[in-house]
PDB file of C-alpha atoms in Angstrom:
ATOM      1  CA  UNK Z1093      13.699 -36.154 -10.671  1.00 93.00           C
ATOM      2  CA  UNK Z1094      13.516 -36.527 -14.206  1.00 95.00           C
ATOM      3  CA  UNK Z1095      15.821 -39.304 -15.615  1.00 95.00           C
ATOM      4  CA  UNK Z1096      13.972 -40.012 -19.123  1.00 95.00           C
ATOM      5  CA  UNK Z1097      15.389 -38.103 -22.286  1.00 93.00           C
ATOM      6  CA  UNK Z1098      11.765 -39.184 -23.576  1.00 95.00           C
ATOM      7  CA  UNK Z1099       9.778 -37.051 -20.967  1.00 97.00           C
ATOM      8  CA  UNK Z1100       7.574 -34.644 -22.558  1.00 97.00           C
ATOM      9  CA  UNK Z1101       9.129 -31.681 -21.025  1.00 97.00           C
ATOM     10  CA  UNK Z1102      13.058 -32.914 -21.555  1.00 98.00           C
ATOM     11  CA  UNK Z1103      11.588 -33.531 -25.671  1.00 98.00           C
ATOM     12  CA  UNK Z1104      10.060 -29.834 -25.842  1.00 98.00           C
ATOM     13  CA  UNK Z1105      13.206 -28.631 -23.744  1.00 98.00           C
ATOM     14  CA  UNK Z1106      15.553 -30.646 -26.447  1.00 98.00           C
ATOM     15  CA  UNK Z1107      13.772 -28.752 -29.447  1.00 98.00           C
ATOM     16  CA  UNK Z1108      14.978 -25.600 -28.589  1.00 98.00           C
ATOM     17  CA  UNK Z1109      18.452 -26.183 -29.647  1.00 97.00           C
ATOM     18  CA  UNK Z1110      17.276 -25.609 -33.244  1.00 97.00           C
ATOM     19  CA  UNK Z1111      16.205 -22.522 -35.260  1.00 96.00           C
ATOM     20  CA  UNK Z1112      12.964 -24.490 -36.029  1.00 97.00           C
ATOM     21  CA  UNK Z1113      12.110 -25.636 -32.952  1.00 98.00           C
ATOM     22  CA  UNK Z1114      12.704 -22.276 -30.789  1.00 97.00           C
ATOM     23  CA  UNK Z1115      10.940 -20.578 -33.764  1.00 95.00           C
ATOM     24  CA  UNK Z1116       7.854 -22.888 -33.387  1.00 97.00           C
ATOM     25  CA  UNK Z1117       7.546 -22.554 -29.864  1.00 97.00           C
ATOM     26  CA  UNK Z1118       8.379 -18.726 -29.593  1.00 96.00           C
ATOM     27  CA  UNK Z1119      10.566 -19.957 -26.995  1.00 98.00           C
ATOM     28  CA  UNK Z1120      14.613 -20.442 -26.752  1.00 98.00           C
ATOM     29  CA  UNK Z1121      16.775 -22.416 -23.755  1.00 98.00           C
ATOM     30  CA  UNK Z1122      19.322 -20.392 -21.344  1.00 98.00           C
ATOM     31  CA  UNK Z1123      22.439 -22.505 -19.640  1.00 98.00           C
ATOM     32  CA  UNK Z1124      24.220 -21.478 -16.961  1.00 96.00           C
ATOM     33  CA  UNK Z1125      23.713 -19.889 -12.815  1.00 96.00           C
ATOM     34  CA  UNK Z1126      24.682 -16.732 -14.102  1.00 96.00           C
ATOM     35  CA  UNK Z1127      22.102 -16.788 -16.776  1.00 97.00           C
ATOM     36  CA  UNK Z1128      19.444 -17.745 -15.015  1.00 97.00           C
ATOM     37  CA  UNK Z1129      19.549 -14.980 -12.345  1.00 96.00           C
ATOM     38  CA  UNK Z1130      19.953 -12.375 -14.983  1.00 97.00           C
ATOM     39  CA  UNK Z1131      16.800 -13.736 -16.422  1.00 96.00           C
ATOM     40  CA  UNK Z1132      15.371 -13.524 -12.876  1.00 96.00           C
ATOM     41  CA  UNK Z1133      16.714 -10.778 -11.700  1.00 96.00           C
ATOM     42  CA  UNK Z1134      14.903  -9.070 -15.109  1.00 95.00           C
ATOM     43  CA  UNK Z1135      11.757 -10.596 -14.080  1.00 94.00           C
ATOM     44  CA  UNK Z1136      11.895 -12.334 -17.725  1.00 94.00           C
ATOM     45  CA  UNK Z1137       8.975 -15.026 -18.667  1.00 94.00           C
ATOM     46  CA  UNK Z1138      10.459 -18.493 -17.231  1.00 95.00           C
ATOM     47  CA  UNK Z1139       8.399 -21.700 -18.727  1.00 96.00           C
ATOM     48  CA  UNK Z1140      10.630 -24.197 -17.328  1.00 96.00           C
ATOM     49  CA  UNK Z1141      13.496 -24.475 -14.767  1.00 97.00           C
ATOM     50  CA  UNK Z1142      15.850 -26.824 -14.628  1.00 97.00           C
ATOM     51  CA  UNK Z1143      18.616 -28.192 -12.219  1.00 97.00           C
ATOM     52  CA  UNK Z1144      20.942 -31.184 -11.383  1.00 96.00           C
ATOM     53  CA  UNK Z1145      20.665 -32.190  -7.229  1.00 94.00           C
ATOM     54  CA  UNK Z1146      24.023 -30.021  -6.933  1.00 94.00           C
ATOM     55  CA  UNK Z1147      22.209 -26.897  -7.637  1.00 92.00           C
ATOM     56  CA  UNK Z1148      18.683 -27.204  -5.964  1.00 89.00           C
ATOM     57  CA  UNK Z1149      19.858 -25.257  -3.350  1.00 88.00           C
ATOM     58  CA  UNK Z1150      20.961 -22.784  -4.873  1.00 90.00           C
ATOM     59  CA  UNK Z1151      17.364 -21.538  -6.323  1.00 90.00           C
ATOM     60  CA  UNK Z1152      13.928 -22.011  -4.833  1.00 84.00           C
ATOM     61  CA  UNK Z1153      11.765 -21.096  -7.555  1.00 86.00           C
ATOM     62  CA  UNK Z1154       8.111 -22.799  -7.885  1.00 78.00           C
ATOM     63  CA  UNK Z1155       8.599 -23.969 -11.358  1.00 84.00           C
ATOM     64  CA  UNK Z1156      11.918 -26.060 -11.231  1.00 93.00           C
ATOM     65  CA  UNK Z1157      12.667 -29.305 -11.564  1.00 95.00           C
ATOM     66  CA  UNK Z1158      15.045 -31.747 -10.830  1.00 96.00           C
ATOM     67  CA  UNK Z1159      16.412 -33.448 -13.690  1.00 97.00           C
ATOM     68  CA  UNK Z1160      19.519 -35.902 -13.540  1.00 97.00           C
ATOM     69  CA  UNK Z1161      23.273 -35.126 -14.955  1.00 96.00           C
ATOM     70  CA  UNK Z1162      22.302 -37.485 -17.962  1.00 97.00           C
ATOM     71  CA  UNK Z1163      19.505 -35.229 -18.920  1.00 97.00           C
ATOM     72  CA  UNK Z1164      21.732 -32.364 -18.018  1.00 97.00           C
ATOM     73  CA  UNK Z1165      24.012 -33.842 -21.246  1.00 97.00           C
ATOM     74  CA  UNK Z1166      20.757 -34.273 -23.082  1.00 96.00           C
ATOM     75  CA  UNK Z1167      20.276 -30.216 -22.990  1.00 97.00           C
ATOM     76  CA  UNK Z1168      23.573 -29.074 -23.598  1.00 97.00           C
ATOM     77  CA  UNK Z1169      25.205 -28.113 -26.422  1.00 93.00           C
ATOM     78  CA  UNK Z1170      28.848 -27.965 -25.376  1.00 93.00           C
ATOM     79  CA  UNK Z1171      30.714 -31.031 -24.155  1.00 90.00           C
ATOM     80  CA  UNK Z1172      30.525 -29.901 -20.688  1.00 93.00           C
ATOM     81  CA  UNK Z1173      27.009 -28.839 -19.207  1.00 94.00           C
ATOM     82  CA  UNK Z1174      26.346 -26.427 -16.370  1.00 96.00           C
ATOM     83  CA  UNK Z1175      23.761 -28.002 -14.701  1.00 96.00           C
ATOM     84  CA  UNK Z1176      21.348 -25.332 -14.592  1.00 97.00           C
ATOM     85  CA  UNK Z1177      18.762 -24.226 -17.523  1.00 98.00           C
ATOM     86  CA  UNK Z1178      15.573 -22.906 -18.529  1.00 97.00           C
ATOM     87  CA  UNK Z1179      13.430 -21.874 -21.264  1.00 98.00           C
ATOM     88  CA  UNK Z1180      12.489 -18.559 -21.688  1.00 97.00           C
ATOM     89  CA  UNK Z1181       9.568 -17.278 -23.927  1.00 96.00           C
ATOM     90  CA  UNK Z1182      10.579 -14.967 -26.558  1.00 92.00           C
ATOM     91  CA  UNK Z1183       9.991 -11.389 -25.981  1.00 76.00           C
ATOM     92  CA  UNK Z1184       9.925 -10.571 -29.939  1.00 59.00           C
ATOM     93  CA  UNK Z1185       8.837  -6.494 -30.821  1.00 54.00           C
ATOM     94  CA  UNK Z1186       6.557  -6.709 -33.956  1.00 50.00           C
ATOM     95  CA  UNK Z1187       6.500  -2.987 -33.892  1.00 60.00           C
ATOM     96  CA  UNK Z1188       9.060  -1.096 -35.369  1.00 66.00           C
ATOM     97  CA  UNK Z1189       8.302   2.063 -33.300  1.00 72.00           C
ATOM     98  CA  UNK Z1190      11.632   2.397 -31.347  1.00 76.00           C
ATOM     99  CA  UNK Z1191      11.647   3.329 -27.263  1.00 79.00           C
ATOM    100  CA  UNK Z1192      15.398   4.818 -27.039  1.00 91.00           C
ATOM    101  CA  UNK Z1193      17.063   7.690 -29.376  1.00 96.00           C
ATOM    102  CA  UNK Z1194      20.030   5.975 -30.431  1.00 98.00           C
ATOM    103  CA  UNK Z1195      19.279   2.177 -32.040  1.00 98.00           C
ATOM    104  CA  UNK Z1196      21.166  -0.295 -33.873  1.00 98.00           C
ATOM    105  CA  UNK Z1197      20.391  -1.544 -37.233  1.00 98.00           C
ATOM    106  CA  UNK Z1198      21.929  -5.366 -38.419  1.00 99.00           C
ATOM    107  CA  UNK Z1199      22.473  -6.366 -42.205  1.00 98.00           C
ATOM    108  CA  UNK Z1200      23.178  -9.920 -42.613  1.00 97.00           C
ATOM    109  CA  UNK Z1201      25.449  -9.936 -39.334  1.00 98.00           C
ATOM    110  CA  UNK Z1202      26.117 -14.222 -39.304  1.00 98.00           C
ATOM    111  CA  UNK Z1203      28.629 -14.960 -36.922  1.00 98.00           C
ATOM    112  CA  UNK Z1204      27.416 -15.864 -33.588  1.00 98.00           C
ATOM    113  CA  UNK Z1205      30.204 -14.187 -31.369  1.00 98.00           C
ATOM    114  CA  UNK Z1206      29.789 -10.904 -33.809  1.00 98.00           C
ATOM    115  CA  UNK Z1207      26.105 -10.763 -32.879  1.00 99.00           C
ATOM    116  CA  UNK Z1208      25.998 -11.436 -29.209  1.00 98.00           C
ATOM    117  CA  UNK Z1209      29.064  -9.204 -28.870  1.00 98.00           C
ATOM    118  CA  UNK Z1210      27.335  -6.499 -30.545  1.00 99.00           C
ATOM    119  CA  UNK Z1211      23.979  -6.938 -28.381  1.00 99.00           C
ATOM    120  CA  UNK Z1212      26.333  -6.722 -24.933  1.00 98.00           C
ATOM    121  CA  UNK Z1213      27.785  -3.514 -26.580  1.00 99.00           C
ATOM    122  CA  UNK Z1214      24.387  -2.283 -27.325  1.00 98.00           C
ATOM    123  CA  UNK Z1215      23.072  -2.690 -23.879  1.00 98.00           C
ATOM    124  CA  UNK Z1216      26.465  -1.460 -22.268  1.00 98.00           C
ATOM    125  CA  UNK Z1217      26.038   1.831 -24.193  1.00 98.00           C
ATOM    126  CA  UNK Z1218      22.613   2.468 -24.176  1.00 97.00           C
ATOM    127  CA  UNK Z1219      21.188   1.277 -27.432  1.00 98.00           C
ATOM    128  CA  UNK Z1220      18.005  -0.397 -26.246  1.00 95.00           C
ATOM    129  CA  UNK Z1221      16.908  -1.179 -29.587  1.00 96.00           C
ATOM    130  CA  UNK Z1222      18.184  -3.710 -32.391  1.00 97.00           C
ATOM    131  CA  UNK Z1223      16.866  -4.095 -35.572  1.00 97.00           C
ATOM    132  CA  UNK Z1224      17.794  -7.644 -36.650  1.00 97.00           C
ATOM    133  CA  UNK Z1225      17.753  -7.372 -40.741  1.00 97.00           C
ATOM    134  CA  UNK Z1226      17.303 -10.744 -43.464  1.00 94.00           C
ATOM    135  CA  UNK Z1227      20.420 -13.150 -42.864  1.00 96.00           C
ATOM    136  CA  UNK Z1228      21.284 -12.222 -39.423  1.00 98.00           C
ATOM    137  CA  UNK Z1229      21.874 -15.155 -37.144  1.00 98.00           C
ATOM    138  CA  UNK Z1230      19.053 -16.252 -35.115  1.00 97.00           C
ATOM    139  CA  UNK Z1231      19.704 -14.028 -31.537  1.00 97.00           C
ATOM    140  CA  UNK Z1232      18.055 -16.707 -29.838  1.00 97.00           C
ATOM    141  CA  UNK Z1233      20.635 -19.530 -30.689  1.00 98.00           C
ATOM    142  CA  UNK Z1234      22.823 -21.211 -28.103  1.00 97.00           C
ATOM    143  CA  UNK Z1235      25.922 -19.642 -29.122  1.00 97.00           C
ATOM    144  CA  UNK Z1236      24.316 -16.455 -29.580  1.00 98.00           C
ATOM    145  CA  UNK Z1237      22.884 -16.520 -25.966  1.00 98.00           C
ATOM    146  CA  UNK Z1238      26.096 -17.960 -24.651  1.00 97.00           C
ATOM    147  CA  UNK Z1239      27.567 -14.737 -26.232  1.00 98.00           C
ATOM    148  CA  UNK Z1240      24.849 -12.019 -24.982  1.00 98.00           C
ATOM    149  CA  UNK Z1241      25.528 -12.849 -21.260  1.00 96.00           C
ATOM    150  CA  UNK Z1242      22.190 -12.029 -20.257  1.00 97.00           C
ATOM    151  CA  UNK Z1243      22.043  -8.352 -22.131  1.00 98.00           C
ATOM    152  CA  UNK Z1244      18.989  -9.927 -24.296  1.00 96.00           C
ATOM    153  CA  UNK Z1245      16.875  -9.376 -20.465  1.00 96.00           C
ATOM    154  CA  UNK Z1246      17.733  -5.357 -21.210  1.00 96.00           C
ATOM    155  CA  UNK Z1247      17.549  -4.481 -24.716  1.00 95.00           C
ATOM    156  CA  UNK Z1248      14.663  -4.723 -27.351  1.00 94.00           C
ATOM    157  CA  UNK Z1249      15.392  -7.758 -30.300  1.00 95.00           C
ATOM    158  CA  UNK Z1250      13.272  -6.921 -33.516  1.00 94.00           C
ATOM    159  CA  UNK Z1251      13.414  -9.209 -36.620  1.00 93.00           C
ATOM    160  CA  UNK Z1252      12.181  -7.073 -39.401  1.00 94.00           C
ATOM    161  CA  UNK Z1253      12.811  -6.264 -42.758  1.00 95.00           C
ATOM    162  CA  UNK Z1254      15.704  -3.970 -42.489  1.00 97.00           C
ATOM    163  CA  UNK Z1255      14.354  -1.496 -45.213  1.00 97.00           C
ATOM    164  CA  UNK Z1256      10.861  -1.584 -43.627  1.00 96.00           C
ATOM    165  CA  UNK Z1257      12.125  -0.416 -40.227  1.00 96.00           C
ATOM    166  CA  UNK Z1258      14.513   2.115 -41.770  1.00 97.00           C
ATOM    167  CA  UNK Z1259      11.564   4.159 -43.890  1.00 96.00           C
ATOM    168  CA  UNK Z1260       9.638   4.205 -40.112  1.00 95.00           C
ATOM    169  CA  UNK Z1261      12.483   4.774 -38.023  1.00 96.00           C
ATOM    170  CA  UNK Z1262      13.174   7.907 -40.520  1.00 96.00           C
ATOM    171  CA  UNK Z1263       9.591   8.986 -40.362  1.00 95.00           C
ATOM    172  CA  UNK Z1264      10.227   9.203 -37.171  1.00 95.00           C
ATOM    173  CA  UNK Z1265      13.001  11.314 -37.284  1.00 96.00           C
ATOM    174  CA  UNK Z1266      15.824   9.301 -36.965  1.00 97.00           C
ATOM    175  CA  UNK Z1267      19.292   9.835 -39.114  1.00 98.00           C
ATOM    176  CA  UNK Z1268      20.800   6.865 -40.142  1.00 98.00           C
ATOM    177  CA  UNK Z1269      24.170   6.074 -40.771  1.00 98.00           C
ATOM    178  CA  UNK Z1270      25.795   3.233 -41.882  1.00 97.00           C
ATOM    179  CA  UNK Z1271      29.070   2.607 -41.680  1.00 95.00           C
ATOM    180  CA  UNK Z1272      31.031   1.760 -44.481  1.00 89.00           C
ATOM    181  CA  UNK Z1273      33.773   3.061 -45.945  1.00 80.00           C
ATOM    182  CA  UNK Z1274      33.270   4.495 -49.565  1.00 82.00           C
ATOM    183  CA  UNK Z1275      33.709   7.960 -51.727  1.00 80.00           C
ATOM    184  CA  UNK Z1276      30.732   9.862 -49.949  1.00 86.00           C
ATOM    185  CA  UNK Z1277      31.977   8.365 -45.946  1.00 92.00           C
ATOM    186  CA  UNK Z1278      32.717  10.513 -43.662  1.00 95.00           C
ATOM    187  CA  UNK Z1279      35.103   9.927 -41.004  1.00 96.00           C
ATOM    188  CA  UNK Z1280      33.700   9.059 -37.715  1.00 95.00           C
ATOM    189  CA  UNK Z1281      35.056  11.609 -35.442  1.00 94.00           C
ATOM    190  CA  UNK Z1282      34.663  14.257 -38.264  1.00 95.00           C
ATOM    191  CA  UNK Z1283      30.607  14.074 -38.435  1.00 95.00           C
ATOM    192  CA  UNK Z1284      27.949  14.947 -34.727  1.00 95.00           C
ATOM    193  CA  UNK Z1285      25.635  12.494 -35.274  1.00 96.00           C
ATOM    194  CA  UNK Z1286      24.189  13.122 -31.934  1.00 93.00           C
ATOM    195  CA  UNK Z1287      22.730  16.710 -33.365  1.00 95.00           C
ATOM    196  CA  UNK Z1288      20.198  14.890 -34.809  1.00 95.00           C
ATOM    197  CA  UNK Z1289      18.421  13.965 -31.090  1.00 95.00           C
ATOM    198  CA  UNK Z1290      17.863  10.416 -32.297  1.00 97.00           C
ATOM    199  CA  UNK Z1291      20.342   8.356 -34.712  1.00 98.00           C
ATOM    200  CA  UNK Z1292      20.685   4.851 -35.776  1.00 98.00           C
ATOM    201  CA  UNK Z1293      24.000   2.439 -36.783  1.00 99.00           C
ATOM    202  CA  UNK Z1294      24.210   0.716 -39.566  1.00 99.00           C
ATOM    203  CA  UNK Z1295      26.573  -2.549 -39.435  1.00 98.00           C
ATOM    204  CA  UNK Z1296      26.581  -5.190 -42.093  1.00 97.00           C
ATOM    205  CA  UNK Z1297      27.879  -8.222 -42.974  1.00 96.00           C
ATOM    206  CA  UNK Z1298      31.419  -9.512 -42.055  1.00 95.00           C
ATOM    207  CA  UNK Z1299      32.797 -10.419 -45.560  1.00 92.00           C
ATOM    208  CA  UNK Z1300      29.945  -8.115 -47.623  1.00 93.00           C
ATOM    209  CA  UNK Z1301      29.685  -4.952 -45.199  1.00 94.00           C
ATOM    210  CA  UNK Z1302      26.172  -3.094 -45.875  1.00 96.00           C
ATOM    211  CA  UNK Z1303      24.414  -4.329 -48.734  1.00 96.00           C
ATOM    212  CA  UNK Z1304      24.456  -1.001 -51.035  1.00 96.00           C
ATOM    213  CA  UNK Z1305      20.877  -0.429 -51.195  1.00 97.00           C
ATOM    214  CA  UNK Z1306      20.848  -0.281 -47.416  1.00 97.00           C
ATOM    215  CA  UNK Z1307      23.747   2.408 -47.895  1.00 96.00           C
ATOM    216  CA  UNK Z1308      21.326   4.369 -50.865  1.00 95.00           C
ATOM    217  CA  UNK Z1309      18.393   4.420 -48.198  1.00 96.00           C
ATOM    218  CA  UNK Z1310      21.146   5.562 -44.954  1.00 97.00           C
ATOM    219  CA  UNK Z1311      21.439   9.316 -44.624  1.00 97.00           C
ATOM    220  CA  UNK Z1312      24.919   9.323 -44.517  1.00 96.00           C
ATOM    221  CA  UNK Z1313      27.892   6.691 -44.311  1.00 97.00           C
ATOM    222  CA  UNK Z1314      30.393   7.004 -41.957  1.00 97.00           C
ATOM    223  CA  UNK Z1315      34.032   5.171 -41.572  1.00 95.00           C
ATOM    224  CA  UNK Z1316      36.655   4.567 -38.422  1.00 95.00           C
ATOM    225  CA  UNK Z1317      40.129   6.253 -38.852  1.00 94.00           C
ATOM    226  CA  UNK Z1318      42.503   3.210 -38.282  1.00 93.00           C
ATOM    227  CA  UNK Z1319      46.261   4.609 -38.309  1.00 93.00           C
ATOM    228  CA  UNK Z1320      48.184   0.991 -38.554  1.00 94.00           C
ATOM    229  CA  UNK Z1321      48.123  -1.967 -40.903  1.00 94.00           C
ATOM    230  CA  UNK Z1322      45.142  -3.869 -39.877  1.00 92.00           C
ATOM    231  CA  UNK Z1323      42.652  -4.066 -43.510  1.00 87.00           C
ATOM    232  CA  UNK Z1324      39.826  -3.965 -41.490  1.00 88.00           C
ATOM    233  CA  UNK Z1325      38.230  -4.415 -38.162  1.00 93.00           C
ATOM    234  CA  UNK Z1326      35.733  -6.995 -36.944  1.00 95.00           C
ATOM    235  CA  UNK Z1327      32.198  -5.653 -36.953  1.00 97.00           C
ATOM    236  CA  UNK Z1328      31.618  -6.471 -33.402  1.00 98.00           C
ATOM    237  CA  UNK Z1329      34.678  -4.006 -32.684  1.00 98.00           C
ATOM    238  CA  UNK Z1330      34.009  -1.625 -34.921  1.00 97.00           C
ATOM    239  CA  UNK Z1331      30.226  -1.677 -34.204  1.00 98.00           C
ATOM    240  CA  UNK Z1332      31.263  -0.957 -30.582  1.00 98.00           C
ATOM    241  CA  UNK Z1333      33.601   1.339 -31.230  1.00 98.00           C
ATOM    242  CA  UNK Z1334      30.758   3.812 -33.278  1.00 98.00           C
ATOM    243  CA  UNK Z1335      28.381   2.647 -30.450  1.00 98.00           C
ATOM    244  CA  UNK Z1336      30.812   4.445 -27.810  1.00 98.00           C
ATOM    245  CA  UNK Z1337      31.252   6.993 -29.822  1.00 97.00           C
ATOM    246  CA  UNK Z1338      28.206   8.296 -29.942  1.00 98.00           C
ATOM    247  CA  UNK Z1339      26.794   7.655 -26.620  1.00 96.00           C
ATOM    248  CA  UNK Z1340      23.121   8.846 -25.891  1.00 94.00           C
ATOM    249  CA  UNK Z1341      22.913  11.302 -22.984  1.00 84.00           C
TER     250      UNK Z1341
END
């Protein structure tokens, strides 16, 4: 049983709680039973297991180790660990070429919750690919992860340049729409973007919305009808909402 917070693996283990240290490593740290057999049950790339005496029973896997409750503290980063984590090495797409028809596209999307809601969304509806555009919270972060709830094992994360993967996602036939409301938006339930075979979302920023030369290179700009009093909706809900909308066949 580990018991040192100094051990080499706890230290490595302990980096991953920061941006720099997850992005240095290319790997990130999952908390939780529930997390870790969604990671298993994906068959996702496990470095390190590990697991107070109250839950070695409850996985035999050749790679995990005992560590005590102290160390258990050590690796959290809420006030009350699980007992149970392990670090997971990134699955990062370099490639912009997209595997599903209908993708999501992120500008600048910083909230933890937002993002991680969005990415359950995406992988409850069938948008295996996100496009993670400049100023978008890390994906990888514990709140992020916390948020996600294992969807990250079933969807396709990739960081890019938002108007890099736009210009090949439209070579490649995709329309894009982002949705924001202004003179040229259409209303959602007025406009088939599903005639187009393969479509992407646009969502932006919670107190910006899409940056407006995102909007000048988005084929067309779409908005939600909202009949009550409510200013606006959160982008997670009205990310989800468009998401369901138009659901891939």
């Amino acid at each position: 049983m580990l018991t040192s917070k100094n051990n080499p693996k706890i230290k490595s283990a302990k980096k991953l709680l920061s941006r720099r240290g997850r992005e240095k490593a290319g790997q990130y740290l999952i908390e939780g039973p529930h997390l870790l057999e969604a990671a298993l049950e994906a068959e996702a790339d496990l470095a390190e297991v590990f697991l107070t005496p109250e839950h070695e029973a409850d996985f035999k896997l050749v790679n995990q180790t005992l560590i005590s409750p102290e160390i258990a503290a050590e690796l959290s980063d809420t006030q009350r660990d699980q007992g149970v984590f392990a670090v997971v090495n990134q699955d990062q797409k370099a490639s912009f070429k997209p595997a599903s028809p209908a993708v999501l596209l992120l500008d600048g999307v910083q909230d933890p919750g937002n993002l991680g809601t969005l990415i359950r969304s995406a992988d409850a509806f069938h948008y295996q690919d996100i496009y993670l555009g400049k100023g978008t919270v890390d994906p990888y972060s514990p709140k992020v992860v916390r948020s996600m709830q294992g969807s990250q094992f079933h969807v396709r994360l990739h960081q890019v340049i938002l108007e890099e993967a736009m210009a090949s996602l439209r070579a490649a036939g995709y329309c894009l729409a982002a949705t924001e409301l202004n003179d040229q938006a259409q209303a959602l339930e007025t406009y088939n973007l599903k005639k187009h075979q393969k479509w992407g979302i646009i969502l932006g920023n919670e107190g910006n919305g899409v940056r407006p030369e995102i909007i000048a290179a988005s084929d067309i700009s779409l908005y939600i009808t909202m009949l009550g009093q409510a200013e606006s909706l959160n982008v997670a809900i009205a990310g989800s909402i468009a998401m369901h909308h138009f659901l891939p066949n």
